[in-house]
Amino acid sequence: MKIGTGILLWSGGASLAAGLAAPMIFGSGANTPLAAAVAAIAGLAVAPLAWLLNRDEDRLLDAANETADAQPVILPVTAMMRPISDAIRRLIDENQCDVQTMLARVRELEIRAKISDSERDRLETVLHSLHDAVIVTNAYGELRLVNPVAASLLGVRIPEDLNRSAEQVISDDHITRLIVEAHESRSPSYRTRAEVDVSDASAGPGAPGRAHEATIACLPDQNEPVGGVVLILRDIAREREISQVKSEFVSKASHELRTPLSSINAYIEMLLDGEATDPEAQTEFYHVIKNEADRLGRLIDNMLNISRIEAGISKAKYEDMDFVKAAHAAVSVIEPQAKLKDITVRVKSGPLLYSAEADRDMIQQVLLNLLSNAVKYSPEGGRVTVTVENDETTGSVMTTVADTGLGIPPDALPHVFDKFYRVENYKRVAKGTGLGLNLVKHIVETVHGGQVAVTSEVGMGSRFVFTIPYVRQSARRAA
Ligand code: ADP
């Protein structure tokens, strides 16, 4: 009775002690109810046995102390006590072994939980950094994951709309139909692609739809036919525009290339058929063929230069160049052509230094294109002036090529820098490719970060102005 009371009291104390000890066993991160419960149970099981053992050993020690001073004694271990104490020790060992297993299991579960938490965090970070819109639903069609691109595109509020039905939250019919169809397939291997026009919800009601490629797939699940749906939306509007521009370029380029080629063919055939009998006519034919071949060469060069710049593979060699010197060099190239039409070409500049970081050959190309146009589209006896100044407001060298020529009609002005654009009425005035000004724009704006503009009045002449920053943009950014 006394022992029973003692056990009862002690076990209560032990479970309390085990509960208090639990944080120490699990460490600060493991102070969980589960850990405390395991330790408490272990405490309850072990405590009475430990009490019995301790009590037995105390008695033996007391007996030893009493006889120590008298005479040496061999401690009596009764035949009945030994198996009991052995059994108790075994029981304690076994129980301790169970506790260790349970603690290890708890530890393992906690590690697994941490790993899956960090995997989920990583997945969310990846989804957040994607440019594509991503939506994940659960088996019941409720929104479980929506990345920011999808939220803004489809007007989903995060976190309010999470766990709500995708069909109710998303107003775009195309998208909801895709999600519903995927769920209704009841097939975990369901996967489909579609092109859909989606209006950007963040742009407000009535925003025009943009082409998107939708990829939708079902998620497998152990309990449901379909565990959920993943929908990815990729904006392909820009790709569409680019491919349209490319195909327009190819059709225009082949048209432009065919014109000089057919002209060359026609003249060669006439020569072969003996249509040019006298040497004078033959020479004239040869000249036409040479001119057309040159034009073909210019077309190809311009197309290659433009596409290299557009593709970003044109390497500019930047150096500090003097724009007045460059203007004089270009004028000396164009002078023979100008003289044929009695056109005067001069360079005007102040006493300062007019220099900027630029690619010498490319700037030479710009000046030649503008000067050759000024001469081409000016009647005999005209004047062409190249002015070089410093523009302190924009921090750049400003070069103007002005002529007293035909001028450009107002409706044509916005198009002169477009590829293959030529003013219809001037096609007979001079031969051209319609690519010269487009190349000028690319060299000035795309390569050098400057600007080019034109003002003109029909019958009075045209002024083309371009600016090149003193210091190129990437160098300025790096400074
Ligand atoms: P092109 O090889 O035909 O000259 P450009 O791209 O250089 O091609 O010019 C495009 C069109 O702009 C020309 O065909 C011409 O109609 C017009 N243009 C360009 N420069 C001048 C100018 N100085 N005066 C009048 N028209 C011009």
Short mmCIF file of C-alpha atoms and ligand atoms in Angstrom, two decimals:
data_model
loop_
_atom_site.label_atom_id
_atom_site.label_comp_id
_atom_site.label_asym_id
_atom_site.label_seq_id
_atom_site.Cartn_x
_atom_site.Cartn_y
_atom_site.Cartn_z
CA MET A 1 0.00 0.00 0.00
CA LYS A 2 2.82 2.28 0.94
CA ILE A 3 4.73 1.26 -2.18
CA GLY A 4 1.66 1.73 -4.36
CA THR A 5 1.18 5.27 -3.09
CA GLY A 6 4.85 5.94 -3.63
CA ILE A 7 4.67 4.73 -7.24
CA LEU A 8 1.60 6.79 -7.88
CA LEU A 9 3.15 9.95 -6.49
CA TRP A 10 6.48 9.33 -8.20
CA SER A 11 4.99 8.56 -11.60
CA GLY A 12 3.04 11.79 -11.49
CA GLY A 13 6.26 13.62 -10.71
CA ALA A 14 8.16 11.75 -13.43
CA SER A 15 5.66 12.56 -16.18
CA LEU A 16 5.82 16.20 -15.15
CA ALA A 17 9.63 15.99 -15.20
CA ALA A 18 9.57 14.28 -18.58
CA GLY A 19 7.24 16.98 -19.92
CA LEU A 20 9.68 19.62 -18.67
CA ALA A 21 12.64 17.69 -20.08
CA ALA A 22 11.09 17.40 -23.54
CA PRO A 23 12.36 20.77 -24.81
CA MET A 24 15.85 19.77 -23.86
CA ILE A 25 15.60 16.47 -25.73
CA PHE A 26 14.17 18.00 -28.94
CA GLY A 27 16.10 21.21 -28.86
CA SER A 28 14.38 24.54 -29.20
CA GLY A 29 12.85 23.71 -32.64
CA ALA A 30 11.43 20.41 -31.40
CA ASN A 31 9.33 21.70 -28.51
CA THR A 32 6.18 20.33 -30.07
CA PRO A 33 3.14 18.76 -28.43
CA LEU A 34 4.00 15.46 -30.10
CA ALA A 35 7.51 15.44 -28.64
CA ALA A 36 6.22 16.37 -25.20
CA ALA A 37 3.64 13.61 -25.38
CA VAL A 38 6.23 11.00 -26.35
CA ALA A 39 8.52 12.05 -23.52
CA ALA A 40 5.65 12.07 -21.04
CA ILE A 41 4.54 8.56 -22.02
CA ALA A 42 8.13 7.36 -21.78
CA GLY A 43 8.40 8.98 -18.37
CA LEU A 44 5.24 7.24 -17.15
CA ALA A 45 6.48 3.86 -18.30
CA VAL A 46 9.99 4.12 -16.92
CA ALA A 47 9.43 5.99 -13.63
CA PRO A 48 7.97 3.20 -11.43
CA LEU A 49 10.65 0.79 -12.54
CA ALA A 50 13.39 3.27 -11.81
CA TRP A 51 11.87 3.87 -8.36
CA LEU A 52 11.89 0.16 -7.58
CA LEU A 53 15.51 -0.17 -8.63
CA ASN A 54 16.63 2.91 -6.76
CA ARG A 55 14.80 1.80 -3.63
CA ASP A 56 16.47 -1.64 -3.78
CA GLU A 57 19.92 -0.15 -4.27
CA ASP A 58 19.33 2.34 -1.40
CA ARG A 59 18.53 -0.52 0.94
CA LEU A 60 21.68 -2.38 -0.01
CA LEU A 61 23.77 0.73 0.47
CA ASP A 62 22.24 1.39 3.88
CA ALA A 63 23.12 -2.18 4.93
CA ALA A 64 26.68 -1.71 3.66
CA ASN A 65 27.10 1.55 5.57
CA GLU A 66 25.85 0.00 8.80
CA THR A 67 28.38 -2.83 8.65
CA ALA A 68 31.30 -1.00 7.08
CA ASP A 69 32.97 -0.07 10.39
CA ALA A 70 32.41 -3.45 12.08
CA GLN A 71 33.66 -6.27 9.87
CA PRO A 72 33.83 -6.97 6.12
CA VAL A 73 30.57 -8.45 4.76
CA ILE A 74 29.57 -9.86 1.44
CA LEU A 75 26.38 -8.07 0.41
CA PRO A 76 23.50 -10.53 0.33
CA VAL A 77 21.69 -10.58 -2.99
CA THR A 78 18.73 -12.81 -2.50
CA ALA A 79 17.89 -15.34 -5.12
CA MET A 80 14.51 -13.72 -5.48
CA MET A 81 15.87 -10.19 -6.03
CA ARG A 82 18.34 -10.93 -8.83
CA PRO A 83 15.84 -12.08 -11.58
CA ILE A 84 13.48 -9.26 -10.66
CA SER A 85 16.16 -6.63 -10.88
CA ASP A 86 17.44 -8.16 -14.15
CA ALA A 87 13.91 -8.15 -15.58
CA ILE A 88 13.44 -4.55 -14.51
CA ARG A 89 16.71 -3.51 -16.10
CA ARG A 90 15.73 -5.26 -19.35
CA LEU A 91 12.37 -3.54 -19.27
CA ILE A 92 14.07 -0.18 -18.82
CA ASP A 93 16.48 -0.91 -21.68
CA GLU A 94 13.63 -1.95 -23.96
CA ASN A 95 11.56 1.09 -23.05
CA GLN A 96 14.50 3.36 -23.58
CA CYS A 97 15.02 1.73 -26.96
CA ASP A 98 11.35 2.44 -27.86
CA VAL A 99 11.66 6.04 -26.76
CA GLN A 100 14.80 6.46 -28.87
CA THR A 101 12.99 4.99 -31.90
CA MET A 102 10.02 7.26 -31.37
CA LEU A 103 12.23 10.30 -30.95
CA ALA A 104 14.12 9.41 -34.12
CA ARG A 105 10.81 9.00 -35.95
CA VAL A 106 9.57 12.36 -34.71
CA ARG A 107 12.84 13.94 -35.75
CA GLU A 108 12.57 12.38 -39.21
CA LEU A 109 8.99 13.62 -39.61
CA GLU A 110 10.03 17.11 -38.60
CA ILE A 111 12.90 17.12 -41.10
CA ARG A 112 10.55 15.92 -43.83
CA ALA A 113 8.09 18.67 -42.98
CA LYS A 114 10.88 21.26 -43.16
CA ILE A 115 12.07 19.91 -46.54
CA SER A 116 8.58 20.03 -48.02
CA ASP A 117 8.12 23.57 -46.64
CA SER A 118 11.32 24.74 -48.26
CA GLU A 119 10.44 22.95 -51.52
CA ARG A 120 7.11 24.73 -51.55
CA ASP A 121 8.86 28.07 -50.90
CA ARG A 122 11.27 27.37 -53.74
CA LEU A 123 8.42 26.46 -56.10
CA GLU A 124 6.60 29.67 -55.18
CA THR A 125 9.75 31.73 -55.81
CA VAL A 126 10.16 30.11 -59.24
CA LEU A 127 6.51 30.73 -60.11
CA HIS A 128 6.79 34.35 -58.95
CA SER A 129 9.81 35.00 -61.13
CA LEU A 130 8.20 33.59 -64.31
CA HIS A 131 7.13 35.93 -67.11
CA ASP A 132 4.35 33.51 -68.03
CA ALA A 133 1.06 33.41 -66.16
CA VAL A 134 0.65 30.21 -64.09
CA ILE A 135 -2.47 28.93 -62.33
CA VAL A 136 -2.84 25.71 -60.37
CA THR A 137 -6.22 24.39 -59.20
CA ASN A 138 -7.01 21.54 -56.84
CA ALA A 139 -9.21 18.49 -57.53
CA TYR A 140 -12.35 20.62 -57.00
CA GLY A 141 -11.36 23.39 -59.45
CA GLU A 142 -10.41 25.80 -56.68
CA LEU A 143 -7.47 28.16 -57.14
CA ARG A 144 -4.47 26.95 -55.12
CA LEU A 145 -1.52 28.73 -56.74
CA VAL A 146 -1.64 31.91 -58.84
CA ASN A 147 1.57 33.74 -59.72
CA PRO A 148 1.61 37.58 -59.92
CA VAL A 149 1.56 37.65 -63.77
CA ALA A 150 -1.57 35.48 -63.80
CA ALA A 151 -3.15 37.49 -60.99
CA SER A 152 -2.72 40.79 -62.83
CA LEU A 153 -3.67 39.36 -66.27
CA LEU A 154 -6.82 37.56 -65.09
CA GLY A 155 -7.82 39.91 -62.26
CA VAL A 156 -7.33 37.37 -59.44
CA ARG A 157 -6.94 38.92 -55.97
CA ILE A 158 -4.25 37.34 -53.84
CA PRO A 159 -4.86 35.96 -51.22
CA GLU A 160 -8.64 36.67 -51.11
CA ASP A 161 -9.47 34.58 -54.20
CA LEU A 162 -7.31 31.59 -53.30
CA ASN A 163 -9.35 28.48 -52.52
CA ARG A 164 -12.30 29.92 -54.44
CA SER A 165 -13.65 28.25 -57.59
CA ALA A 166 -11.58 29.25 -60.66
CA GLU A 167 -14.79 29.41 -62.68
CA GLN A 168 -16.27 32.00 -60.34
CA VAL A 169 -13.15 34.13 -59.98
CA ILE A 170 -11.83 34.26 -63.57
CA SER A 171 -14.03 36.31 -65.88
CA ASP A 172 -12.31 35.32 -69.14
CA ASP A 173 -14.57 32.69 -70.72
CA HIS A 174 -11.80 31.12 -72.84
CA ILE A 175 -9.68 30.45 -69.80
CA THR A 176 -12.45 29.08 -67.61
CA ARG A 177 -13.60 26.81 -70.44
CA LEU A 178 -10.07 25.40 -70.74
CA ILE A 179 -9.91 24.71 -66.99
CA VAL A 180 -13.38 23.14 -66.87
CA GLU A 181 -12.66 20.94 -69.91
CA ALA A 182 -9.45 19.70 -68.30
CA HIS A 183 -11.28 18.80 -65.06
CA GLU A 184 -14.14 17.14 -66.98
CA SER A 185 -11.65 14.97 -68.91
CA ARG A 186 -11.12 13.04 -65.63
CA SER A 187 -7.85 11.86 -67.15
CA PRO A 188 -4.54 12.54 -65.38
CA SER A 189 -2.73 12.34 -68.74
CA TYR A 190 -4.89 15.11 -70.24
CA ARG A 191 -2.70 17.80 -71.84
CA THR A 192 -3.60 20.32 -74.51
CA ARG A 193 -2.47 23.58 -76.11
CA ALA A 194 -4.56 26.40 -77.53
CA GLU A 195 -4.15 29.95 -78.78
CA VAL A 196 -6.44 32.37 -76.97
CA ASP A 197 -6.88 36.13 -77.01
CA VAL A 198 -6.83 37.36 -73.40
CA SER A 199 -7.74 40.93 -72.40
CA ASP A 200 -5.44 42.19 -69.66
CA ALA A 201 -7.65 42.67 -66.59
CA SER A 202 -5.21 45.24 -65.14
CA ALA A 203 -5.72 47.43 -68.26
CA GLY A 204 -9.37 47.91 -67.32
CA PRO A 205 -12.60 46.79 -68.97
CA GLY A 206 -12.70 46.64 -72.77
CA ALA A 207 -8.91 46.30 -73.15
CA PRO A 208 -8.08 44.65 -76.50
CA GLY A 209 -7.18 40.96 -76.33
CA ARG A 210 -3.55 39.89 -76.74
CA ALA A 211 -2.61 36.58 -78.30
CA HIS A 212 -1.54 33.98 -75.71
CA GLU A 213 -0.51 30.37 -76.02
CA ALA A 214 -2.27 28.35 -73.32
CA THR A 215 -0.82 25.03 -72.16
CA ILE A 216 -3.03 23.06 -69.81
CA ALA A 217 -2.37 19.75 -68.08
CA CYS A 218 -4.03 17.68 -65.36
CA LEU A 219 -2.25 16.71 -62.15
CA PRO A 220 -2.37 13.07 -61.00
CA ASP A 221 -3.82 12.18 -57.59
CA GLN A 222 -4.14 8.99 -55.52
CA ASN A 223 -7.76 9.55 -54.50
CA GLU A 224 -9.30 11.58 -57.32
CA PRO A 225 -9.29 10.94 -61.10
CA VAL A 226 -7.73 14.42 -61.51
CA GLY A 227 -5.81 16.02 -58.64
CA GLY A 228 -5.95 19.49 -60.17
CA VAL A 229 -5.03 21.46 -63.27
CA VAL A 230 -1.98 23.52 -64.23
CA LEU A 231 -2.55 26.32 -66.75
CA ILE A 232 0.34 28.29 -68.29
CA LEU A 233 -0.31 31.37 -70.46
CA ARG A 234 2.51 32.75 -72.67
CA ASP A 235 2.12 36.13 -74.33
CA ILE A 236 2.86 35.54 -78.04
CA ALA A 237 1.57 38.88 -79.38
CA ARG A 238 5.11 40.28 -79.82
CA GLU A 239 6.27 37.07 -81.55
CA ARG A 240 3.32 37.35 -83.93
CA GLU A 241 4.20 40.99 -84.73
CA ILE A 242 7.84 40.09 -85.36
CA SER A 243 6.99 37.22 -87.68
CA GLN A 244 4.56 39.49 -89.57
CA VAL A 245 7.26 42.18 -89.93
CA LYS A 246 9.73 39.51 -91.07
CA SER A 247 7.44 38.13 -93.75
CA GLU A 248 6.65 41.67 -94.96
CA PHE A 249 10.39 42.37 -95.12
CA VAL A 250 11.05 39.20 -97.10
CA SER A 251 8.31 39.96 -99.62
CA LYS A 252 9.46 43.60 -100.03
CA ALA A 253 13.11 42.61 -100.22
CA SER A 254 12.49 39.98 -102.86
CA HIS A 255 10.42 42.48 -104.85
CA GLU A 256 13.21 45.08 -104.65
CA LEU A 257 15.86 42.52 -105.57
CA ARG A 258 13.85 41.23 -108.50
CA THR A 259 13.54 44.71 -110.12
CA PRO A 260 17.27 45.27 -110.87
CA LEU A 261 17.72 41.57 -111.64
CA SER A 262 14.99 41.57 -114.29
CA SER A 263 16.43 44.77 -115.74
CA ILE A 264 19.89 43.16 -115.98
CA ASN A 265 18.34 40.06 -117.59
CA ALA A 266 16.40 42.11 -120.14
CA TYR A 267 19.48 44.07 -121.27
CA ILE A 268 21.63 40.95 -121.53
CA GLU A 269 18.95 39.25 -123.63
CA MET A 270 18.79 42.29 -125.95
CA LEU A 271 22.57 42.16 -126.33
CA LEU A 272 22.43 38.41 -127.04
CA ASP A 273 19.64 38.86 -129.59
CA GLY A 274 21.85 41.41 -131.35
CA GLU A 275 19.40 44.27 -130.76
CA ALA A 276 22.23 46.68 -130.00
CA THR A 277 24.10 46.69 -133.26
CA ASP A 278 26.19 49.86 -133.00
CA PRO A 279 28.93 50.17 -130.35
CA GLU A 280 27.27 53.26 -128.82
CA ALA A 281 24.04 51.38 -128.03
CA GLN A 282 26.04 48.44 -126.72
CA THR A 283 27.99 50.74 -124.35
CA GLU A 284 24.73 52.24 -123.15
CA PHE A 285 23.37 48.77 -122.42
CA TYR A 286 26.55 47.84 -120.53
CA HIS A 287 26.18 50.99 -118.43
CA VAL A 288 22.59 50.13 -117.54
CA ILE A 289 23.65 46.62 -116.56
CA LYS A 290 26.51 48.01 -114.45
CA ASN A 291 24.20 50.51 -112.70
CA GLU A 292 21.61 47.85 -111.95
CA ALA A 293 24.27 45.47 -110.66
CA ASP A 294 25.60 48.28 -108.41
CA ARG A 295 22.09 48.91 -107.12
CA LEU A 296 21.69 45.22 -106.41
CA GLY A 297 24.94 45.31 -104.46
CA ARG A 298 23.81 48.39 -102.46
CA LEU A 299 20.49 46.74 -101.68
CA ILE A 300 22.18 43.62 -100.39
CA ASP A 301 24.72 45.65 -98.36
CA ASN A 302 21.98 47.79 -96.81
CA MET A 303 19.81 44.78 -96.00
CA LEU A 304 22.73 43.00 -94.37
CA ASN A 305 23.78 46.08 -92.38
CA ILE A 306 20.24 46.73 -91.16
CA SER A 307 19.60 43.13 -90.19
CA ARG A 308 22.97 42.93 -88.39
CA ILE A 309 22.06 45.99 -86.32
CA GLU A 310 18.52 44.69 -85.70
CA ALA A 311 19.90 41.34 -84.58
CA GLY A 312 22.39 43.12 -82.29
CA ILE A 313 25.41 41.47 -83.92
CA SER A 314 26.83 44.61 -85.52
CA LYS A 315 29.94 45.51 -83.52
CA ALA A 316 30.60 49.25 -83.43
CA LYS A 317 34.21 50.42 -82.93
CA TYR A 318 33.79 53.48 -80.74
CA GLU A 319 36.44 56.16 -80.85
CA ASP A 320 36.55 59.86 -80.18
CA MET A 321 35.87 61.26 -83.65
CA ASP A 322 35.88 64.78 -85.07
CA PHE A 323 32.59 65.39 -86.88
CA VAL A 324 33.88 68.33 -88.93
CA LYS A 325 36.64 66.16 -90.39
CA ALA A 326 34.09 63.41 -91.06
CA ALA A 327 31.80 65.92 -92.85
CA HIS A 328 34.65 67.09 -95.09
CA ALA A 329 35.60 63.50 -95.92
CA ALA A 330 32.00 62.65 -96.91
CA VAL A 331 31.66 65.83 -98.99
CA SER A 332 34.81 64.97 -100.94
CA VAL A 333 33.27 61.56 -101.82
CA ILE A 334 29.99 63.09 -102.99
CA GLU A 335 31.49 66.09 -104.84
CA PRO A 336 31.94 64.40 -108.26
CA GLN A 337 28.23 63.41 -108.22
CA ALA A 338 27.25 66.98 -107.18
CA LYS A 339 29.41 68.58 -109.86
CA LEU A 340 27.52 66.67 -112.55
CA LYS A 341 24.42 68.64 -111.49
CA ASP A 342 26.25 71.85 -110.72
CA ILE A 343 25.30 71.56 -107.05
CA THR A 344 27.53 73.26 -104.46
CA VAL A 345 28.23 71.36 -101.25
CA ARG A 346 29.87 73.05 -98.25
CA VAL A 347 30.59 72.41 -94.59
CA LYS A 348 29.78 75.03 -91.90
CA SER A 349 31.05 74.88 -88.33
CA GLY A 350 32.25 77.08 -85.49
CA PRO A 351 35.76 77.33 -83.99
CA LEU A 352 35.18 74.70 -81.29
CA LEU A 353 35.95 71.00 -81.22
CA TYR A 354 32.96 68.92 -82.33
CA SER A 355 33.71 65.41 -81.28
CA ALA A 356 31.83 62.44 -79.86
CA GLU A 357 32.42 58.75 -79.20
CA ALA A 358 31.26 57.03 -82.37
CA ASP A 359 32.04 54.43 -85.01
CA ARG A 360 33.85 56.36 -87.78
CA ASP A 361 32.77 54.08 -90.67
CA MET A 362 29.14 54.04 -89.60
CA ILE A 363 28.97 57.84 -89.22
CA GLN A 364 30.60 58.14 -92.65
CA GLN A 365 27.79 55.92 -94.01
CA VAL A 366 25.16 58.18 -92.40
CA LEU A 367 26.71 61.33 -93.88
CA LEU A 368 27.07 59.73 -97.33
CA ASN A 369 23.44 58.53 -97.37
CA LEU A 370 22.12 61.97 -96.39
CA LEU A 371 24.43 63.83 -98.78
CA SER A 372 23.69 61.51 -101.68
CA ASN A 373 19.93 61.97 -101.14
CA ALA A 374 20.37 65.76 -100.93
CA VAL A 375 22.18 65.71 -104.30
CA LYS A 376 19.83 63.11 -105.87
CA TYR A 377 16.63 64.98 -104.97
CA SER A 378 17.92 68.49 -105.80
CA PRO A 379 17.58 70.03 -109.25
CA GLU A 380 20.62 71.41 -111.09
CA GLY A 381 22.31 74.43 -109.52
CA GLY A 382 21.11 73.60 -106.00
CA ARG A 383 22.94 74.06 -102.69
CA VAL A 384 23.73 71.49 -100.01
CA THR A 385 25.05 72.59 -96.59
CA VAL A 386 26.42 70.39 -93.81
CA THR A 387 26.42 72.19 -90.43
CA VAL A 388 28.21 70.75 -87.40
CA GLU A 389 27.40 72.17 -83.92
CA ASN A 390 27.55 71.18 -80.28
CA ASP A 391 24.16 70.75 -78.66
CA GLU A 392 24.78 71.33 -74.96
CA THR A 393 21.15 70.66 -73.96
CA THR A 394 21.36 67.04 -75.11
CA GLY A 395 25.14 66.73 -74.62
CA SER A 396 25.73 65.72 -78.23
CA VAL A 397 27.20 66.73 -81.56
CA MET A 398 24.43 67.86 -83.92
CA THR A 399 24.91 67.52 -87.68
CA THR A 400 22.46 69.00 -90.20
CA VAL A 401 22.33 68.21 -93.91
CA ALA A 402 20.16 70.80 -95.64
CA ASP A 403 19.35 71.05 -99.35
CA THR A 404 17.42 73.38 -101.64
CA GLY A 405 15.83 70.43 -103.46
CA LEU A 406 12.37 69.02 -104.15
CA GLY A 407 11.32 68.77 -100.52
CA ILE A 408 9.18 65.95 -99.12
CA PRO A 409 5.35 66.02 -99.16
CA PRO A 410 3.83 66.20 -95.60
CA ASP A 411 2.06 62.81 -95.96
CA ALA A 412 5.37 61.15 -96.90
CA LEU A 413 7.42 62.72 -94.09
CA PRO A 414 6.44 60.20 -91.35
CA HIS A 415 7.42 57.28 -93.63
CA VAL A 416 10.78 58.26 -95.09
CA PHE A 417 12.68 56.27 -92.44
CA ASP A 418 10.62 53.10 -93.10
CA LYS A 419 12.20 50.18 -94.92
CA PHE A 420 11.73 50.30 -98.72
CA TYR A 421 9.71 53.51 -98.56
CA ARG A 422 10.16 55.81 -101.56
CA VAL A 423 8.13 58.88 -102.48
CA GLU A 424 6.15 57.62 -105.48
CA ASN A 425 6.64 60.72 -107.66
CA TYR A 426 10.40 60.78 -107.10
CA LYS A 427 11.05 57.24 -108.30
CA ARG A 428 11.63 58.64 -111.77
CA VAL A 429 13.86 61.44 -110.44
CA ALA A 430 16.53 59.11 -109.05
CA LYS A 431 17.20 55.46 -108.50
CA GLY A 432 17.29 54.23 -104.95
CA THR A 433 16.73 51.30 -102.62
CA GLY A 434 14.39 52.85 -100.05
CA LEU A 435 16.76 51.51 -97.36
CA GLY A 436 19.26 54.37 -97.04
CA LEU A 437 17.31 56.40 -94.44
CA ASN A 438 16.32 53.28 -92.50
CA LEU A 439 20.01 52.43 -92.16
CA VAL A 440 20.68 56.04 -91.07
CA LYS A 441 18.06 55.72 -88.33
CA HIS A 442 19.45 52.40 -87.12
CA ILE A 443 23.04 53.65 -87.00
CA VAL A 444 22.13 56.89 -85.21
CA GLU A 445 19.47 55.64 -82.81
CA THR A 446 20.04 51.92 -82.26
CA VAL A 447 23.83 51.87 -82.36
CA HIS A 448 24.77 55.32 -81.00
CA GLY A 449 21.74 56.23 -78.87
CA GLY A 450 21.28 59.52 -80.77
CA GLN A 451 18.31 60.92 -82.65
CA VAL A 452 17.46 61.67 -86.25
CA ALA A 453 14.68 63.92 -87.60
CA VAL A 454 13.58 65.62 -90.79
CA THR A 455 11.75 68.83 -91.65
CA SER A 456 10.86 69.69 -95.20
CA GLU A 457 8.76 71.87 -97.43
CA VAL A 458 7.87 70.87 -100.96
CA GLY A 459 9.75 72.98 -103.49
CA MET A 460 11.95 74.57 -100.81
CA GLY A 461 14.16 71.71 -99.67
CA SER A 462 14.76 69.36 -96.74
CA ARG A 463 16.78 69.42 -93.49
CA PHE A 464 17.93 66.15 -91.95
CA VAL A 465 19.34 66.54 -88.41
CA PHE A 466 21.06 63.87 -86.36
CA THR A 467 22.63 64.00 -82.91
CA ILE A 468 25.32 61.71 -81.45
CA PRO A 469 25.94 61.89 -77.66
CA TYR A 470 29.44 63.05 -76.67
CA VAL A 471 29.73 59.98 -74.47
CA ARG A 472 28.02 56.78 -75.50
CA GLN A 473 25.24 55.58 -73.25
CA SER A 474 26.75 52.29 -71.99
CA ALA A 475 29.99 54.11 -71.06
CA ARG A 476 27.98 56.77 -69.22
CA ARG A 477 26.03 54.12 -67.34
CA ALA A 478 29.23 52.33 -66.32
CA ALA A 479 30.84 55.58 -65.02
P1 ADP B 1 16.44 55.97 -101.58
O1 ADP B 1 17.50 54.96 -101.83
O2 ADP B 1 15.22 55.74 -102.37
O3 ADP B 1 16.94 57.35 -101.65
P2 ADP B 1 16.15 56.49 -98.81
O4 ADP B 1 15.74 55.58 -97.73
O5 ADP B 1 17.45 57.12 -98.70
O6 ADP B 1 15.96 55.65 -100.12
O7 ADP B 1 15.04 57.62 -98.89
C1 ADP B 1 13.69 57.28 -98.89
C2 ADP B 1 12.88 58.23 -99.70
O8 ADP B 1 12.82 59.52 -99.04
C3 ADP B 1 13.50 58.53 -101.04
O9 ADP B 1 13.12 57.57 -101.98
C4 ADP B 1 12.93 59.89 -101.36
O10 ADP B 1 11.63 59.72 -101.87
C5 ADP B 1 12.81 60.56 -99.98
N1 ADP B 1 13.96 61.44 -99.71
C6 ADP B 1 15.06 61.15 -99.01
N2 ADP B 1 15.88 62.21 -98.90
C7 ADP B 1 15.32 63.21 -99.59
C8 ADP B 1 15.67 64.57 -99.86
N3 ADP B 1 16.82 65.11 -99.42
N4 ADP B 1 14.82 65.30 -100.59
C9 ADP B 1 13.66 64.78 -101.04
N5 ADP B 1 13.26 63.51 -100.81
C10 ADP B 1 14.08 62.73 -100.11
#
